[in-house]
mmCIF file of C-alpha atoms in Angstrom:
data_model
loop_
_atom_site.group_PDB
_atom_site.id
_atom_site.type_symbol
_atom_site.label_atom_id
_atom_site.label_comp_id
_atom_site.label_asym_id
_atom_site.label_seq_id
_atom_site.Cartn_x
_atom_site.Cartn_y
_atom_site.Cartn_z
ATOM 1 C CA UNK P 393 -0.123 -0.088 -0.046
ATOM 2 C CA UNK P 394 1.064 3.707 -0.067
ATOM 3 C CA UNK P 395 3.355 5.212 2.390
ATOM 4 C CA UNK P 396 2.789 9.269 3.026
ATOM 5 C CA UNK P 397 4.869 11.489 4.152
ATOM 6 C CA UNK P 398 3.518 14.593 5.860
ATOM 7 C CA UNK P 399 4.766 17.694 7.342
ATOM 8 C CA UNK P 400 4.850 19.111 9.961
ATOM 9 C CA UNK P 401 3.963 17.142 12.504
ATOM 10 C CA UNK P 402 3.341 19.590 14.710
ATOM 11 C CA UNK P 403 3.605 23.733 14.818
ATOM 12 C CA UNK P 404 2.089 26.567 17.043
ATOM 13 C CA UNK P 405 1.253 29.153 15.227
ATOM 14 C CA UNK P 406 -0.420 33.005 15.724
ATOM 15 C CA UNK P 407 -3.665 33.807 15.162
ATOM 16 C CA UNK P 408 -3.780 35.789 12.273
ATOM 17 C CA UNK P 409 -1.427 33.943 10.923
ATOM 18 C CA UNK P 410 -1.339 31.009 7.734
ATOM 19 C CA UNK P 411 0.342 27.285 8.017
ATOM 20 C CA UNK P 412 0.901 25.006 4.603
ATOM 21 C CA UNK P 413 1.080 21.168 5.264
ATOM 22 C CA UNK P 414 2.628 19.316 2.981
ATOM 23 C CA UNK P 415 1.661 15.637 2.197
ATOM 24 C CA UNK P 416 4.242 13.135 -0.146
ATOM 25 C CA UNK P 417 3.037 10.039 -1.457
ATOM 26 C CA UNK P 418 5.697 7.340 -2.831
ATOM 27 C CA UNK P 419 3.018 5.832 -5.296
ATOM 28 C CA UNK P 420 0.867 8.021 -7.843
ATOM 29 C CA UNK P 421 -2.456 8.758 -6.893
ATOM 30 C CA UNK P 422 -5.906 10.030 -8.680
ATOM 31 C CA UNK P 423 -7.102 11.708 -5.359
ATOM 32 C CA UNK P 424 -6.380 12.812 -2.041
ATOM 33 C CA UNK P 425 -8.232 13.823 0.689
ATOM 34 C CA UNK P 426 -7.698 16.487 3.537
ATOM 35 C CA UNK P 427 -9.204 15.748 7.081
ATOM 36 C CA UNK P 428 -9.868 17.474 10.107
ATOM 37 C CA UNK P 429 -10.182 16.644 13.573
ATOM 38 C CA UNK P 430 -11.180 18.957 16.574
ATOM 39 C CA UNK P 431 -10.853 18.330 19.940
ATOM 40 C CA UNK P 432 -13.339 15.689 21.176
ATOM 41 C CA UNK P 433 -14.319 15.447 17.269
ATOM 42 C CA UNK P 434 -14.555 13.127 14.532
ATOM 43 C CA UNK P 435 -12.510 13.315 11.637
ATOM 44 C CA UNK P 436 -14.416 15.265 9.105
ATOM 45 C CA UNK P 437 -13.303 15.499 4.835
ATOM 46 C CA UNK P 438 -12.287 18.823 4.498
ATOM 47 C CA UNK P 439 -11.925 18.245 0.545
ATOM 48 C CA UNK P 440 -10.826 16.059 -2.158
ATOM 49 C CA UNK P 441 -8.302 17.134 -4.283
ATOM 50 C CA UNK P 442 -7.461 15.628 -8.039
ATOM 51 C CA UNK P 443 -4.602 16.500 -10.047
ATOM 52 C CA UNK P 444 -5.156 19.281 -12.384
ATOM 53 C CA UNK P 445 -8.281 20.358 -11.195
ATOM 54 C CA UNK P 446 -9.963 22.372 -8.445
ATOM 55 C CA UNK P 447 -10.101 20.598 -4.828
ATOM 56 C CA UNK P 448 -13.972 19.805 -4.066
ATOM 57 C CA UNK P 449 -14.825 21.052 -0.856
ATOM 58 C CA UNK P 450 -17.236 19.610 1.691
ATOM 59 C CA UNK P 451 -20.120 22.134 2.984
ATOM 60 C CA UNK P 452 -18.893 24.107 5.632
ATOM 61 C CA UNK P 453 -15.322 24.267 4.383
ATOM 62 C CA UNK P 454 -14.321 26.922 1.771
ATOM 63 C CA UNK P 455 -11.387 27.685 -0.779
ATOM 64 C CA UNK P 456 -10.597 31.104 0.960
ATOM 65 C CA UNK P 457 -9.840 29.509 4.257
ATOM 66 C CA UNK P 458 -8.192 26.122 3.301
ATOM 67 C CA UNK P 459 -6.595 26.749 -0.437
ATOM 68 C CA UNK P 460 -5.343 22.935 -1.680
ATOM 69 C CA UNK P 461 -2.512 22.705 -4.358
ATOM 70 C CA UNK P 462 -2.027 19.154 -6.512
ATOM 71 C CA UNK P 463 0.250 20.137 -8.488
ATOM 72 C CA UNK P 464 0.911 16.687 -9.707
ATOM 73 C CA UNK P 465 0.046 12.740 -8.871
ATOM 74 C CA UNK P 466 2.330 12.222 -5.418
ATOM 75 C CA UNK P 467 2.062 15.782 -4.071
ATOM 76 C CA UNK P 468 -0.384 18.236 -2.292
ATOM 77 C CA UNK P 469 -0.644 20.669 -0.204
ATOM 78 C CA UNK P 470 -3.432 22.385 2.624
ATOM 79 C CA UNK P 471 -3.296 25.618 3.829
ATOM 80 C CA UNK P 472 -5.020 26.767 6.553
ATOM 81 C CA UNK P 473 -5.641 30.698 6.329
ATOM 82 C CA UNK P 474 -5.897 33.616 8.647
ATOM 83 C CA UNK P 475 -5.663 31.305 11.774
ATOM 84 C CA UNK P 476 -7.793 31.555 14.810
ATOM 85 C CA UNK P 477 -7.989 29.258 18.200
ATOM 86 C CA UNK P 478 -11.027 27.242 16.163
ATOM 87 C CA UNK P 479 -8.507 25.827 13.777
ATOM 88 C CA UNK P 480 -6.421 23.728 16.323
ATOM 89 C CA UNK P 481 -6.698 20.519 15.166
ATOM 90 C CA UNK P 482 -5.277 17.371 13.800
ATOM 91 C CA UNK P 483 -5.031 17.353 9.948
ATOM 92 C CA UNK P 484 -4.754 14.384 7.986
ATOM 93 C CA UNK P 485 -3.839 13.733 4.011
ATOM 94 C CA UNK P 486 -5.365 10.158 2.796
ATOM 95 C CA UNK P 487 -4.934 8.117 -0.668
ATOM 96 C CA UNK P 488 -6.519 5.300 -1.649
ATOM 97 C CA UNK P 489 -4.772 2.439 -0.646
ATOM 98 C CA UNK P 490 -5.059 -0.380 -3.060
ATOM 99 C CA UNK P 491 -7.395 -3.134 -4.281
ATOM 100 C CA UNK P 492 -8.559 -4.374 -0.812
ATOM 101 C CA UNK P 493 -10.314 -0.658 -1.320
ATOM 102 C CA UNK P 494 -8.676 0.548 1.630
ATOM 103 C CA UNK P 495 -7.056 4.468 2.691
ATOM 104 C CA UNK P 496 -3.914 5.205 3.713
ATOM 105 C CA UNK P 497 -3.228 8.278 6.287
ATOM 106 C CA UNK P 498 -0.824 10.357 6.703
ATOM 107 C CA UNK P 499 0.763 10.609 10.555
ATOM 108 C CA UNK P 500 -1.002 13.987 11.122
ATOM 109 C CA UNK P 501 -0.124 17.802 11.697
ATOM 110 C CA UNK P 502 -1.418 18.757 15.211
ATOM 111 C CA UNK P 503 -1.817 22.322 15.192
ATOM 112 C CA UNK P 504 -1.926 24.925 17.827
ATOM 113 C CA UNK P 505 -3.480 28.690 17.426
ATOM 114 C CA UNK P 506 -1.993 30.882 20.010
ATOM 115 C CA UNK S 1035 -25.613 14.838 7.366
ATOM 116 C CA UNK S 1036 -24.567 11.334 8.239
ATOM 117 C CA UNK S 1037 -24.225 10.517 11.686
ATOM 118 C CA UNK S 1038 -21.762 7.786 12.707
ATOM 119 C CA UNK S 1039 -21.829 6.669 16.465
ATOM 120 C CA UNK S 1040 -19.431 4.834 18.097
ATOM 121 C CA UNK S 1041 -19.895 3.213 21.830
ATOM 122 C CA UNK S 1042 -18.773 3.617 24.174
ATOM 123 C CA UNK S 1043 -16.694 6.759 24.159
ATOM 124 C CA UNK S 1044 -13.750 5.451 26.241
ATOM 125 C CA UNK S 1045 -13.207 1.840 27.766
ATOM 126 C CA UNK S 1046 -10.798 1.616 30.360
ATOM 127 C CA UNK S 1047 -9.920 -2.414 30.974
ATOM 128 C CA UNK S 1048 -7.586 -4.921 32.674
ATOM 129 C CA UNK S 1049 -4.733 -7.338 30.611
ATOM 130 C CA UNK S 1050 -6.532 -10.316 29.683
ATOM 131 C CA UNK S 1051 -10.102 -9.020 29.515
ATOM 132 C CA UNK S 1052 -12.038 -9.097 26.100
ATOM 133 C CA UNK S 1053 -13.765 -6.084 24.702
ATOM 134 C CA UNK S 1054 -16.309 -4.924 21.934
ATOM 135 C CA UNK S 1055 -16.999 -2.012 20.534
ATOM 136 C CA UNK S 1056 -19.986 -0.887 18.714
ATOM 137 C CA UNK S 1057 -20.372 1.346 15.172
ATOM 138 C CA UNK S 1058 -24.100 2.557 14.439
ATOM 139 C CA UNK S 1059 -24.325 3.849 10.897
ATOM 140 C CA UNK S 1060 -27.171 4.886 7.878
ATOM 141 C CA UNK S 1061 -27.455 1.440 6.166
ATOM 142 C CA UNK S 1062 -28.195 3.175 3.045
ATOM 143 C CA UNK S 1063 -26.131 3.835 0.160
ATOM 144 C CA UNK S 1064 -23.205 2.642 2.102
ATOM 145 C CA UNK S 1065 -20.326 0.781 -0.175
ATOM 146 C CA UNK S 1066 -18.313 -0.418 2.877
ATOM 147 C CA UNK S 1067 -17.324 -0.089 6.556
ATOM 148 C CA UNK S 1068 -14.020 0.841 7.583
ATOM 149 C CA UNK S 1069 -11.961 0.147 11.109
ATOM 150 C CA UNK S 1070 -9.360 1.629 11.927
ATOM 151 C CA UNK S 1071 -7.094 1.817 14.821
ATOM 152 C CA UNK S 1072 -5.040 5.423 15.967
ATOM 153 C CA UNK S 1073 -2.622 5.689 18.330
ATOM 154 C CA UNK S 1074 -1.485 9.161 19.265
ATOM 155 C CA UNK S 1075 1.179 10.596 16.865
ATOM 156 C CA UNK S 1076 0.839 7.986 14.783
ATOM 157 C CA UNK S 1077 -0.900 7.511 11.264
ATOM 158 C CA UNK S 1078 -4.671 5.657 11.750
ATOM 159 C CA UNK S 1079 -3.616 2.148 10.691
ATOM 160 C CA UNK S 1080 -6.572 0.214 8.753
ATOM 161 C CA UNK S 1081 -7.858 -2.872 10.530
ATOM 162 C CA UNK S 1082 -10.510 -3.979 8.545
ATOM 163 C CA UNK S 1083 -12.371 -3.233 5.324
ATOM 164 C CA UNK S 1084 -16.021 -4.805 5.252
ATOM 165 C CA UNK S 1085 -17.971 -4.966 2.072
ATOM 166 C CA UNK S 1086 -21.460 -5.875 1.329
ATOM 167 C CA UNK S 1087 -20.368 -9.706 0.288
ATOM 168 C CA UNK S 1088 -18.780 -10.325 3.737
ATOM 169 C CA UNK S 1089 -20.174 -10.313 7.650
ATOM 170 C CA UNK S 1090 -17.074 -11.041 9.646
ATOM 171 C CA UNK S 1091 -13.494 -10.293 9.516
ATOM 172 C CA UNK S 1092 -10.370 -11.430 11.938
ATOM 173 C CA UNK S 1093 -7.075 -10.614 12.191
ATOM 174 C CA UNK S 1094 -5.146 -12.223 15.171
ATOM 175 C CA UNK S 1095 -7.414 -11.603 18.157
ATOM 176 C CA UNK S 1096 -9.265 -8.706 16.831
ATOM 177 C CA UNK S 1097 -12.571 -9.806 15.068
ATOM 178 C CA UNK S 1098 -15.114 -7.665 13.482
ATOM 179 C CA UNK S 1099 -19.252 -8.293 12.345
ATOM 180 C CA UNK S 1100 -20.846 -5.904 10.004
ATOM 181 C CA UNK S 1101 -24.982 -6.219 9.385
ATOM 182 C CA UNK S 1102 -25.637 -4.449 6.346
ATOM 183 C CA UNK S 1103 -29.260 -4.676 6.993
ATOM 184 C CA UNK S 1104 -29.439 -2.683 9.949
ATOM 185 C CA UNK S 1105 -26.403 -0.587 9.969
ATOM 186 C CA UNK S 1106 -24.158 -1.501 12.612
ATOM 187 C CA UNK S 1107 -20.512 -3.340 13.198
ATOM 188 C CA UNK S 1108 -19.003 -4.442 16.415
ATOM 189 C CA UNK S 1109 -15.541 -4.385 16.900
ATOM 190 C CA UNK S 1110 -14.218 -7.406 19.329
ATOM 191 C CA UNK S 1111 -11.036 -7.507 21.205
ATOM 192 C CA UNK S 1112 -9.893 -10.784 22.768
ATOM 193 C CA UNK S 1113 -7.689 -11.175 25.672
ATOM 194 C CA UNK S 1114 -6.839 -7.260 25.681
ATOM 195 C CA UNK S 1115 -2.563 -6.327 25.726
ATOM 196 C CA UNK S 1116 -1.284 -2.914 26.747
ATOM 197 C CA UNK S 1117 -0.421 -2.231 23.324
ATOM 198 C CA UNK S 1118 -3.983 -2.456 22.224
ATOM 199 C CA UNK S 1119 -4.111 0.899 23.786
ATOM 200 C CA UNK S 1120 -5.436 3.464 20.849
ATOM 201 C CA UNK S 1121 -8.622 5.072 19.892
ATOM 202 C CA UNK S 1122 -10.242 2.424 17.155
ATOM 203 C CA UNK S 1123 -12.506 4.402 15.034
ATOM 204 C CA UNK S 1124 -15.358 3.439 12.244
ATOM 205 C CA UNK S 1125 -16.050 4.903 9.566
ATOM 206 C CA UNK S 1126 -18.517 3.537 6.540
ATOM 207 C CA UNK S 1127 -17.890 4.317 2.969
ATOM 208 C CA UNK S 1128 -20.598 6.261 0.927
ATOM 209 C CA UNK S 1129 -19.490 6.705 -2.517
ATOM 210 C CA UNK S 1130 -15.427 7.449 -2.193
ATOM 211 C CA UNK S 1131 -16.320 9.590 0.657
ATOM 212 C CA UNK S 1132 -15.417 7.907 4.554
ATOM 213 C CA UNK S 1133 -17.730 9.506 7.295
ATOM 214 C CA UNK S 1134 -16.016 8.861 10.405
ATOM 215 C CA UNK S 1135 -17.491 8.135 14.208
ATOM 216 C CA UNK S 1136 -15.829 9.648 17.283
ATOM 217 C CA UNK S 1137 -13.887 6.793 18.089
ATOM 218 C CA UNK S 1138 -13.555 4.643 20.996
ATOM 219 C CA UNK S 1139 -10.754 5.515 23.505
ATOM 220 C CA UNK S 1140 -9.162 1.910 25.221
ATOM 221 C CA UNK S 1141 -6.928 1.807 27.429
ATOM 222 C CA UNK S 1142 -5.637 -1.575 28.693
ATOM 223 C CA UNK S 1143 -4.208 -1.645 32.196
ATOM 224 C CA UNK S 1144 -1.114 -4.320 33.021
#
């Protein structure tokens, strides 16, 4: 199955700033998924990123707040813009990982906004 | 909004105890049911992908059942060990999207 390298693993940021999270996959994949887990909440899908087209955002998430890039089939970035303490969460990227229908996840970015 | 419920929210057991968790979800239009094990600072680890064609899976001391008609799944751990301590997530798949429950936190004391 695919292996994902996600960076940074954690960060503490000032409110009003932006943070870009990177995911590198060791094989080419069509779709990459970005998730967020706020404290005490479920993992929630932010958007689906396809190479060569704009990301598809879930209800409650907008491109201005969470711009996504997908320059090729092995890489994607998620930016958390104009951060507030409510953006403190774990952010995860994910890809489909093979014929069994499972998904592989990055190790997550733990973000704290102060 | 699809509501996926997991219970209990957390569980503390002694080493050697057997335990089970529940996941309930809307059963219409779901494609598969995924179970993950998630330890702090690590990637969620896939345990099982349960499809509409199968209703039970087993991996070592861990097994899972699926009721596709009524929309629930059970995860069983036999003879819990401290290394089983983690958050266990279930996620039905609708189309190409996973919808996660809030998870069950398991702590196994030696």
